[in-house]
mmCIF file with all atom_site columns, C-alpha atoms in Angstrom:
data_model
loop_
_atom_site.group_PDB
_atom_site.id
_atom_site.type_symbol
_atom_site.label_atom_id
_atom_site.label_alt_id
_atom_site.label_comp_id
_atom_site.label_asym_id
_atom_site.label_entity_id
_atom_site.label_seq_id
_atom_site.pdbx_PDB_ins_code
_atom_site.Cartn_x
_atom_site.Cartn_y
_atom_site.Cartn_z
_atom_site.occupancy
_atom_site.B_iso_or_equiv
_atom_site.pdbx_formal_charge
_atom_site.auth_seq_id
_atom_site.auth_comp_id
_atom_site.auth_asym_id
_atom_site.auth_atom_id
_atom_site.pdbx_PDB_model_num
ATOM 1   C CA . ALA A 1 1   ? -17.015 31.949 -1.800 1.00 0.00 ? 10  ALA A CA 1
ATOM 2   C CA . CYS A 1 2   ? -16.511 30.377 1.613  1.00 0.00 ? 11  CYS A CA 1
ATOM 3   C CA . SER A 1 3   ? -18.090 31.737 4.758  1.00 0.00 ? 12  SER A CA 1
ATOM 4   C CA . PRO A 1 4   ? -15.828 32.699 7.681  1.00 0.00 ? 13  PRO A CA 1
ATOM 5   C CA . ARG A 1 5   ? -17.144 29.676 9.565  1.00 0.00 ? 14  ARG A CA 1
ATOM 6   C CA . MET A 1 6   ? -16.220 27.361 6.667  1.00 0.00 ? 15  MET A CA 1
ATOM 7   C CA . LEU A 1 7   ? -12.746 28.923 6.407  1.00 0.00 ? 16  LEU A CA 1
ATOM 8   C CA . GLY A 1 8   ? -12.296 28.401 10.147 1.00 0.00 ? 17  GLY A CA 1
ATOM 9   C CA . ARG A 1 9   ? -13.254 24.754 9.821  1.00 0.00 ? 18  ARG A CA 1
ATOM 10  C CA . ILE A 1 10  ? -10.832 24.290 6.905  1.00 0.00 ? 19  ILE A CA 1
ATOM 11  C CA . GLY A 1 11  ? -8.033  25.820 8.992  1.00 0.00 ? 20  GLY A CA 1
ATOM 12  C CA . SER A 1 12  ? -8.882  23.532 11.912 1.00 0.00 ? 21  SER A CA 1
ATOM 13  C CA . ASP A 1 13  ? -8.909  20.514 9.604  1.00 0.00 ? 22  ASP A CA 1
ATOM 14  C CA . VAL A 1 14  ? -5.453  21.402 8.272  1.00 0.00 ? 23  VAL A CA 1
ATOM 15  C CA . VAL A 1 15  ? -4.110  21.563 11.846 1.00 0.00 ? 24  VAL A CA 1
ATOM 16  C CA . ARG A 1 16  ? -5.814  18.261 12.658 1.00 0.00 ? 25  ARG A CA 1
ATOM 17  C CA . ILE A 1 17  ? -4.278  16.599 9.575  1.00 0.00 ? 26  ILE A CA 1
ATOM 18  C CA . ASP A 1 18  ? -0.831  17.888 10.537 1.00 0.00 ? 27  ASP A CA 1
ATOM 19  C CA . ASP A 1 19  ? -1.307  16.521 14.071 1.00 0.00 ? 28  ASP A CA 1
ATOM 20  C CA . LEU A 1 20  ? -2.480  13.193 12.650 1.00 0.00 ? 29  LEU A CA 1
ATOM 21  C CA . VAL A 1 21  ? 0.565   12.840 10.392 1.00 0.00 ? 30  VAL A CA 1
ATOM 22  C CA . SER A 1 22  ? 2.901   13.761 13.265 1.00 0.00 ? 31  SER A CA 1
ATOM 23  C CA . SER A 1 23  ? 1.228   11.225 15.536 1.00 0.00 ? 32  SER A CA 1
ATOM 24  C CA . LEU A 1 24  ? 1.414   8.521  12.881 1.00 0.00 ? 33  LEU A CA 1
ATOM 25  C CA . LEU A 1 25  ? 5.121   9.234  12.451 1.00 0.00 ? 34  LEU A CA 1
ATOM 26  C CA . ARG A 1 26  ? 5.685   9.014  16.225 1.00 0.00 ? 35  ARG A CA 1
ATOM 27  C CA . THR A 1 27  ? 3.721   5.765  16.336 1.00 0.00 ? 36  THR A CA 1
ATOM 28  C CA . THR A 1 28  ? 5.675   4.150  13.516 1.00 0.00 ? 37  THR A CA 1
ATOM 29  C CA . HIS A 1 29  ? 9.110   5.507  14.563 1.00 0.00 ? 38  HIS A CA 1
ATOM 30  C CA . ARG A 1 30  ? 9.793   3.721  17.819 1.00 0.00 ? 39  ARG A CA 1
ATOM 31  C CA . GLY A 1 31  ? 12.897  5.753  18.652 1.00 0.00 ? 40  GLY A CA 1
ATOM 32  C CA . ASN A 1 32  ? 10.836  8.774  19.712 1.00 0.00 ? 41  ASN A CA 1
ATOM 33  C CA . ASP A 1 33  ? 9.177   6.874  22.567 1.00 0.00 ? 42  ASP A CA 1
ATOM 34  C CA . ALA A 1 34  ? 12.309  7.122  24.706 1.00 0.00 ? 43  ALA A CA 1
ATOM 35  C CA . ALA A 1 35  ? 12.432  10.913 24.497 1.00 0.00 ? 44  ALA A CA 1
ATOM 36  C CA . SER A 1 36  ? 11.272  12.727 27.591 1.00 0.00 ? 45  SER A CA 1
ATOM 37  C CA . PRO A 1 37  ? 8.189   14.762 26.660 1.00 0.00 ? 46  PRO A CA 1
ATOM 38  C CA . SER A 1 38  ? 8.042   18.476 27.305 1.00 0.00 ? 47  SER A CA 1
ATOM 39  C CA . SER A 1 39  ? 5.119   19.908 29.240 1.00 0.00 ? 48  SER A CA 1
ATOM 40  C CA . ALA A 1 40  ? 2.342   22.255 28.217 1.00 0.00 ? 49  ALA A CA 1
ATOM 41  C CA . PRO A 1 41  ? -0.888  23.633 29.659 1.00 0.00 ? 50  PRO A CA 1
ATOM 42  C CA . LEU A 1 42  ? -3.847  21.398 28.787 1.00 0.00 ? 51  LEU A CA 1
ATOM 43  C CA . LEU A 1 43  ? -6.856  23.721 29.018 1.00 0.00 ? 52  LEU A CA 1
ATOM 44  C CA . PRO A 1 44  ? -6.106  25.982 26.017 1.00 0.00 ? 53  PRO A CA 1
ATOM 45  C CA . THR A 1 45  ? -5.961  22.898 23.795 1.00 0.00 ? 54  THR A CA 1
ATOM 46  C CA . VAL A 1 46  ? -9.172  21.502 25.275 1.00 0.00 ? 55  VAL A CA 1
ATOM 47  C CA . ARG A 1 47  ? -10.942 24.822 24.666 1.00 0.00 ? 56  ARG A CA 1
ATOM 48  C CA . GLU A 1 48  ? -9.557  24.991 21.112 1.00 0.00 ? 57  GLU A CA 1
ATOM 49  C CA . CYS A 1 49  ? -10.780 21.468 20.305 1.00 0.00 ? 58  CYS A CA 1
ATOM 50  C CA . ILE A 1 50  ? -14.223 22.219 21.750 1.00 0.00 ? 59  ILE A CA 1
ATOM 51  C CA . ALA A 1 51  ? -14.462 25.389 19.652 1.00 0.00 ? 60  ALA A CA 1
ATOM 52  C CA . ASP A 1 52  ? -13.302 23.533 16.518 1.00 0.00 ? 61  ASP A CA 1
ATOM 53  C CA . LEU A 1 53  ? -15.791 20.677 16.893 1.00 0.00 ? 62  LEU A CA 1
ATOM 54  C CA . SER A 1 54  ? -18.816 22.479 18.362 1.00 0.00 ? 63  SER A CA 1
ATOM 55  C CA . GLY A 1 55  ? -19.967 23.568 14.894 1.00 0.00 ? 64  GLY A CA 1
ATOM 56  C CA . LEU A 1 56  ? -20.000 19.963 13.690 1.00 0.00 ? 65  LEU A CA 1
ATOM 57  C CA . ALA A 1 57  ? -22.006 18.934 16.753 1.00 0.00 ? 66  ALA A CA 1
ATOM 58  C CA . GLU A 1 58  ? -24.481 21.792 16.221 1.00 0.00 ? 67  GLU A CA 1
ATOM 59  C CA . GLU A 1 59  ? -24.973 20.768 12.577 1.00 0.00 ? 68  GLU A CA 1
ATOM 60  C CA . ARG A 1 60  ? -25.979 17.334 13.857 1.00 0.00 ? 69  ARG A CA 1
ATOM 61  C CA . GLY A 1 61  ? -28.320 18.777 16.500 1.00 0.00 ? 70  GLY A CA 1
ATOM 62  C CA . MET A 1 62  ? -26.019 17.800 19.370 1.00 0.00 ? 71  MET A CA 1
ATOM 63  C CA . ALA A 1 63  ? -24.787 19.810 22.346 1.00 0.00 ? 72  ALA A CA 1
ATOM 64  C CA . VAL A 1 64  ? -21.178 20.010 23.548 1.00 0.00 ? 73  VAL A CA 1
ATOM 65  C CA . LEU A 1 65  ? -20.818 20.777 27.245 1.00 0.00 ? 74  LEU A CA 1
ATOM 66  C CA . GLU A 1 66  ? -17.659 21.473 29.214 1.00 0.00 ? 75  GLU A CA 1
ATOM 67  C CA . ALA A 1 67  ? -16.648 21.291 32.864 1.00 0.00 ? 76  ALA A CA 1
ATOM 68  C CA . LEU A 1 68  ? -13.158 22.733 33.232 1.00 0.00 ? 77  LEU A CA 1
ATOM 69  C CA . PRO A 1 69  ? -11.260 23.728 36.379 1.00 0.00 ? 78  PRO A CA 1
ATOM 70  C CA . ASP A 1 70  ? -10.590 27.380 37.215 1.00 0.00 ? 79  ASP A CA 1
ATOM 71  C CA . ARG A 1 71  ? -6.837  26.818 37.399 1.00 0.00 ? 80  ARG A CA 1
ATOM 72  C CA . GLU A 1 72  ? -4.607  25.717 34.566 1.00 0.00 ? 81  GLU A CA 1
ATOM 73  C CA . VAL A 1 73  ? -3.119  22.236 34.638 1.00 0.00 ? 82  VAL A CA 1
ATOM 74  C CA . VAL A 1 74  ? 0.214   21.377 33.041 1.00 0.00 ? 83  VAL A CA 1
ATOM 75  C CA . VAL A 1 75  ? 0.762   17.875 31.718 1.00 0.00 ? 84  VAL A CA 1
ATOM 76  C CA . PRO A 1 76  ? 3.522   16.174 29.734 1.00 0.00 ? 85  PRO A CA 1
ATOM 77  C CA . GLY A 1 77  ? 3.502   16.641 25.978 1.00 0.00 ? 86  GLY A CA 1
ATOM 78  C CA . SER A 1 78  ? 3.013   19.364 23.421 1.00 0.00 ? 87  SER A CA 1
ATOM 79  C CA . ALA A 1 79  ? -0.186  21.098 22.369 1.00 0.00 ? 88  ALA A CA 1
ATOM 80  C CA . SER A 1 80  ? -0.083  18.950 19.220 1.00 0.00 ? 89  SER A CA 1
ATOM 81  C CA . GLN A 1 81  ? -0.028  15.740 21.271 1.00 0.00 ? 90  GLN A CA 1
ATOM 82  C CA . HIS A 1 82  ? -2.828  17.022 23.488 1.00 0.00 ? 91  HIS A CA 1
ATOM 83  C CA . ARG A 1 83  ? -4.884  17.868 20.380 1.00 0.00 ? 92  ARG A CA 1
ATOM 84  C CA . ILE A 1 84  ? -4.495  14.311 19.069 1.00 0.00 ? 93  ILE A CA 1
ATOM 85  C CA . ILE A 1 85  ? -5.966  12.982 22.304 1.00 0.00 ? 94  ILE A CA 1
ATOM 86  C CA . VAL A 1 86  ? -8.744  15.513 22.829 1.00 0.00 ? 95  VAL A CA 1
ATOM 87  C CA . SER A 1 87  ? -9.889  16.009 19.241 1.00 0.00 ? 96  SER A CA 1
ATOM 88  C CA . ASN A 1 88  ? -10.024 12.277 18.497 1.00 0.00 ? 97  ASN A CA 1
ATOM 89  C CA . LEU A 1 89  ? -12.047 11.520 21.629 1.00 0.00 ? 98  LEU A CA 1
ATOM 90  C CA . VAL A 1 90  ? -14.478 14.394 21.069 1.00 0.00 ? 99  VAL A CA 1
ATOM 91  C CA . ARG A 1 91  ? -14.799 13.687 17.339 1.00 0.00 ? 100 ARG A CA 1
ATOM 92  C CA . ASN A 1 92  ? -15.465 10.011 18.069 1.00 0.00 ? 101 ASN A CA 1
ATOM 93  C CA . ALA A 1 93  ? -18.248 10.947 20.505 1.00 0.00 ? 102 ALA A CA 1
ATOM 94  C CA . ILE A 1 94  ? -19.817 13.352 17.995 1.00 0.00 ? 103 ILE A CA 1
ATOM 95  C CA . ASP A 1 95  ? -19.627 10.774 15.216 1.00 0.00 ? 104 ASP A CA 1
ATOM 96  C CA . ALA A 1 96  ? -21.408 8.238  17.436 1.00 0.00 ? 105 ALA A CA 1
ATOM 97  C CA . GLY A 1 97  ? -24.259 10.623 18.199 1.00 0.00 ? 106 GLY A CA 1
ATOM 98  C CA . GLN A 1 98  ? -27.430 11.830 16.652 1.00 0.00 ? 107 GLN A CA 1
ATOM 99  C CA . GLU A 1 99  ? -29.806 14.730 17.085 1.00 0.00 ? 108 GLU A CA 1
ATOM 100 C CA . GLY A 1 100 ? -30.543 15.436 20.746 1.00 0.00 ? 109 GLY A CA 1
ATOM 101 C CA . ASP A 1 101 ? -27.416 13.719 22.108 1.00 0.00 ? 110 ASP A CA 1
ATOM 102 C CA . ARG A 1 102 ? -24.806 15.560 24.126 1.00 0.00 ? 111 ARG A CA 1
ATOM 103 C CA . VAL A 1 103 ? -21.045 15.268 24.545 1.00 0.00 ? 112 VAL A CA 1
ATOM 104 C CA . THR A 1 104 ? -19.416 16.418 27.781 1.00 0.00 ? 113 THR A CA 1
ATOM 105 C CA . ILE A 1 105 ? -15.731 17.231 28.234 1.00 0.00 ? 114 ILE A CA 1
ATOM 106 C CA . HIS A 1 106 ? -14.658 17.261 31.863 1.00 0.00 ? 115 HIS A CA 1
ATOM 107 C CA . VAL A 1 107 ? -11.135 18.040 33.114 1.00 0.00 ? 116 VAL A CA 1
ATOM 108 C CA . ARG A 1 108 ? -10.309 17.615 36.776 1.00 0.00 ? 117 ARG A CA 1
ATOM 109 C CA . PRO A 1 109 ? -7.164  17.364 38.865 1.00 0.00 ? 118 PRO A CA 1
ATOM 110 C CA . VAL A 1 110 ? -7.027  14.165 40.946 1.00 0.00 ? 119 VAL A CA 1
ATOM 111 C CA . GLY A 1 111 ? -4.012  14.150 43.251 1.00 0.00 ? 120 GLY A CA 1
ATOM 112 C CA . ALA A 1 112 ? -0.832  14.149 41.154 1.00 0.00 ? 121 ALA A CA 1
ATOM 113 C CA . ARG A 1 113 ? -2.793  13.375 37.980 1.00 0.00 ? 122 ARG A CA 1
ATOM 114 C CA . VAL A 1 114 ? -5.296  15.063 35.697 1.00 0.00 ? 123 VAL A CA 1
ATOM 115 C CA . GLU A 1 115 ? -8.336  13.312 34.294 1.00 0.00 ? 124 GLU A CA 1
ATOM 116 C CA . LEU A 1 116 ? -9.806  14.251 30.939 1.00 0.00 ? 125 LEU A CA 1
ATOM 117 C CA . ILE A 1 117 ? -13.212 12.626 30.572 1.00 0.00 ? 126 ILE A CA 1
ATOM 118 C CA . VAL A 1 118 ? -15.158 12.667 27.319 1.00 0.00 ? 127 VAL A CA 1
ATOM 119 C CA . SER A 1 119 ? -18.628 11.207 27.757 1.00 0.00 ? 128 SER A CA 1
ATOM 120 C CA . ASP A 1 120 ? -21.654 11.040 25.545 1.00 0.00 ? 129 ASP A CA 1
ATOM 121 C CA . SER A 1 121 ? -25.344 10.257 25.832 1.00 0.00 ? 130 SER A CA 1
ATOM 122 C CA . CYS A 1 122 ? -25.321 8.189  22.648 1.00 0.00 ? 131 CYS A CA 1
ATOM 123 C CA . ASP A 1 123 ? -26.336 4.552  22.273 1.00 0.00 ? 132 ASP A CA 1
ATOM 124 C CA . GLY A 1 124 ? -23.194 3.113  23.845 1.00 0.00 ? 133 GLY A CA 1
ATOM 125 C CA . MET A 1 125 ? -21.101 0.341  22.309 1.00 0.00 ? 134 MET A CA 1
ATOM 126 C CA . ALA A 1 126 ? -21.964 -3.298 21.889 1.00 0.00 ? 135 ALA A CA 1
ATOM 127 C CA . ALA A 1 127 ? -19.475 -5.696 23.511 1.00 0.00 ? 136 ALA A CA 1
ATOM 128 C CA . SER A 1 128 ? -18.061 -6.681 20.105 1.00 0.00 ? 137 SER A CA 1
ATOM 129 C CA . VAL A 1 129 ? -17.352 -3.026 19.273 1.00 0.00 ? 138 VAL A CA 1
ATOM 130 C CA . ARG A 1 130 ? -15.919 -2.247 22.718 1.00 0.00 ? 139 ARG A CA 1
ATOM 131 C CA . GLU A 1 131 ? -13.414 -5.107 22.404 1.00 0.00 ? 140 GLU A CA 1
ATOM 132 C CA . ARG A 1 132 ? -12.089 -3.713 19.107 1.00 0.00 ? 141 ARG A CA 1
ATOM 133 C CA . ALA A 1 133 ? -12.449 0.040  19.751 1.00 0.00 ? 142 ALA A CA 1
ATOM 134 C CA . PHE A 1 134 ? -8.675  0.633  19.929 1.00 0.00 ? 143 PHE A CA 1
ATOM 135 C CA . ASP A 1 135 ? -7.732  -1.769 17.107 1.00 0.00 ? 144 ASP A CA 1
ATOM 136 C CA . ALA A 1 136 ? -5.944  -0.290 14.092 1.00 0.00 ? 145 ALA A CA 1
ATOM 137 C CA . GLY A 1 137 ? -8.262  -0.093 11.119 1.00 0.00 ? 146 GLY A CA 1
ATOM 138 C CA . PHE A 1 138 ? -11.452 -0.901 13.044 1.00 0.00 ? 147 PHE A CA 1
ATOM 139 C CA . SER A 1 139 ? -14.286 1.572  12.554 1.00 0.00 ? 148 SER A CA 1
ATOM 140 C CA . THR A 1 140 ? -18.067 1.468  12.693 1.00 0.00 ? 149 THR A CA 1
ATOM 141 C CA . LYS A 1 141 ? -18.265 4.423  10.282 1.00 0.00 ? 150 LYS A CA 1
ATOM 142 C CA . PRO A 1 142 ? -18.395 3.749  6.530  1.00 0.00 ? 151 PRO A CA 1
ATOM 143 C CA . ASP A 1 143 ? -15.683 6.357  5.886  1.00 0.00 ? 152 ASP A CA 1
ATOM 144 C CA . GLY A 1 144 ? -13.760 5.849  9.157  1.00 0.00 ? 153 GLY A CA 1
ATOM 145 C CA . THR A 1 145 ? -10.039 5.099  9.221  1.00 0.00 ? 154 THR A CA 1
ATOM 146 C CA . GLY A 1 146 ? -10.027 3.246  12.516 1.00 0.00 ? 155 GLY A CA 1
ATOM 147 C CA . LEU A 1 147 ? -7.107  5.383  13.712 1.00 0.00 ? 156 LEU A CA 1
ATOM 148 C CA . GLY A 1 148 ? -8.701  7.990  16.003 1.00 0.00 ? 157 GLY A CA 1
ATOM 149 C CA . LEU A 1 149 ? -9.006  6.035  19.253 1.00 0.00 ? 158 LEU A CA 1
ATOM 150 C CA . LEU A 1 150 ? -5.797  4.108  18.552 1.00 0.00 ? 159 LEU A CA 1
ATOM 151 C CA . LEU A 1 151 ? -3.790  7.327  18.162 1.00 0.00 ? 160 LEU A CA 1
ATOM 152 C CA . ALA A 1 152 ? -5.442  8.876  21.229 1.00 0.00 ? 161 ALA A CA 1
ATOM 153 C CA . ARG A 1 153 ? -4.413  5.830  23.273 1.00 0.00 ? 162 ARG A CA 1
ATOM 154 C CA . LYS A 1 154 ? -0.860  5.770  21.857 1.00 0.00 ? 163 LYS A CA 1
ATOM 155 C CA . GLU A 1 155 ? -0.339  9.477  22.630 1.00 0.00 ? 164 GLU A CA 1
ATOM 156 C CA . THR A 1 156 ? -1.791  9.043  26.119 1.00 0.00 ? 165 THR A CA 1
ATOM 157 C CA . GLU A 1 157 ? 0.563   6.154  26.860 1.00 0.00 ? 166 GLU A CA 1
ATOM 158 C CA . ARG A 1 158 ? 3.519   8.026  25.332 1.00 0.00 ? 167 ARG A CA 1
ATOM 159 C CA . LEU A 1 159 ? 2.863   10.821 27.854 1.00 0.00 ? 168 LEU A CA 1
ATOM 160 C CA . GLY A 1 160 ? 2.835   8.458  30.834 1.00 0.00 ? 169 GLY A CA 1
ATOM 161 C CA . GLY A 1 161 ? -0.927  8.128  31.053 1.00 0.00 ? 170 GLY A CA 1
ATOM 162 C CA . HIS A 1 162 ? -3.617  5.580  30.436 1.00 0.00 ? 171 HIS A CA 1
ATOM 163 C CA . ILE A 1 163 ? -7.103  5.559  28.962 1.00 0.00 ? 172 ILE A CA 1
ATOM 164 C CA . GLN A 1 164 ? -10.173 3.645  30.091 1.00 0.00 ? 173 GLN A CA 1
ATOM 165 C CA . LEU A 1 165 ? -13.317 2.986  28.111 1.00 0.00 ? 174 LEU A CA 1
ATOM 166 C CA . ARG A 1 166 ? -16.648 2.512  29.832 1.00 0.00 ? 175 ARG A CA 1
ATOM 167 C CA . THR A 1 167 ? -19.809 2.007  27.850 1.00 0.00 ? 176 THR A CA 1
ATOM 168 C CA . GLN A 1 168 ? -23.341 0.897  28.454 1.00 0.00 ? 177 GLN A CA 1
ATOM 169 C CA . PRO A 1 169 ? -25.684 0.161  25.553 1.00 0.00 ? 178 PRO A CA 1
ATOM 170 C CA . GLY A 1 170 ? -28.586 2.599  25.550 1.00 0.00 ? 179 GLY A CA 1
ATOM 171 C CA . VAL A 1 171 ? -26.871 4.918  28.056 1.00 0.00 ? 180 VAL A CA 1
ATOM 172 C CA . GLY A 1 172 ? -23.616 6.168  26.535 1.00 0.00 ? 181 GLY A CA 1
ATOM 173 C CA . THR A 1 173 ? -19.851 5.911  26.489 1.00 0.00 ? 182 THR A CA 1
ATOM 174 C CA . GLU A 1 174 ? -17.117 7.440  28.620 1.00 0.00 ? 183 GLU A CA 1
ATOM 175 C CA . LEU A 1 175 ? -13.448 7.661  27.711 1.00 0.00 ? 184 LEU A CA 1
ATOM 176 C CA . ARG A 1 176 ? -11.327 8.602  30.708 1.00 0.00 ? 185 ARG A CA 1
ATOM 177 C CA . VAL A 1 177 ? -7.733  9.736  30.155 1.00 0.00 ? 186 VAL A CA 1
ATOM 178 C CA . SER A 1 178 ? -5.439  10.000 33.167 1.00 0.00 ? 187 SER A CA 1
ATOM 179 C CA . LEU A 1 179 ? -2.195  11.957 32.760 1.00 0.00 ? 188 LEU A CA 1
ATOM 180 C CA . PRO A 1 180 ? 0.473   12.902 35.286 1.00 0.00 ? 189 PRO A CA 1
ATOM 181 C CA . THR A 1 181 ? 0.691   16.579 36.173 1.00 0.00 ? 190 THR A CA 1
ATOM 182 C CA . ASN A 1 182 ? 3.853   18.583 35.977 1.00 0.00 ? 191 ASN A CA 1
ATOM 183 C CA . THR A 1 183 ? 3.783   20.417 39.284 1.00 0.00 ? 192 THR A CA 1
ATOM 184 C CA . SER A 1 184 ? 7.257   21.893 38.797 1.00 0.00 ? 193 SER A CA 1
ATOM 185 C CA . THR A 1 185 ? 6.104   23.994 35.824 1.00 0.00 ? 194 THR A CA 1
ATOM 186 C CA . LYS A 1 186 ? 3.945   26.990 36.605 1.00 0.00 ? 195 LYS A CA 1
ATOM 187 C CA . THR A 1 187 ? 1.870   28.783 34.018 1.00 0.00 ? 196 THR A CA 1
ATOM 188 C CA . PRO A 1 188 ? -0.262  31.888 34.393 1.00 0.00 ? 197 PRO A CA 1
ATOM 189 C CA . MET A 1 189 ? -3.974  31.414 34.686 1.00 0.00 ? 198 MET A CA 1
ATOM 190 C CA . ASP A 1 190 ? -6.029  32.054 31.542 1.00 0.00 ? 199 ASP A CA 1
#
């Protein structure tokens, strides 16, 4: 018999797999890039990804911290596209960590854009790893696919944004996503 927590994780993994397949299809089918993306609120997806991955972090003795704005922000794309970005960045940070490390997810409006920053207190990346971090098939994990950061970057760019990687060996890594806001769409506050 599975515990409720295990069933929840299985359900989250099924959603993540569906998002992954959809993202792979968008990446390999170039015709979809020209379509104008819809808009959706970002914070519910961020909270959902944090809830889904916090258990994994706790099992590894890591802490997941969040710093989210009081007001909702609406950005281009669907919740599925947002999940591809957020879950891959957070999962990557957790996979890089060990007991005692922490992962922080910070969302903040900056002018007409929104920044999503996922940082960790892990070992950071060596220069050789940093140069290949977004390469298809490159992974430092024995069972890694090398698709997580690549798909996060592709989805970010598809939504009119960009992603920056900053890392310092012995200090940690920061992935900073910048997306345009959709100020014409209003959503109620959570």
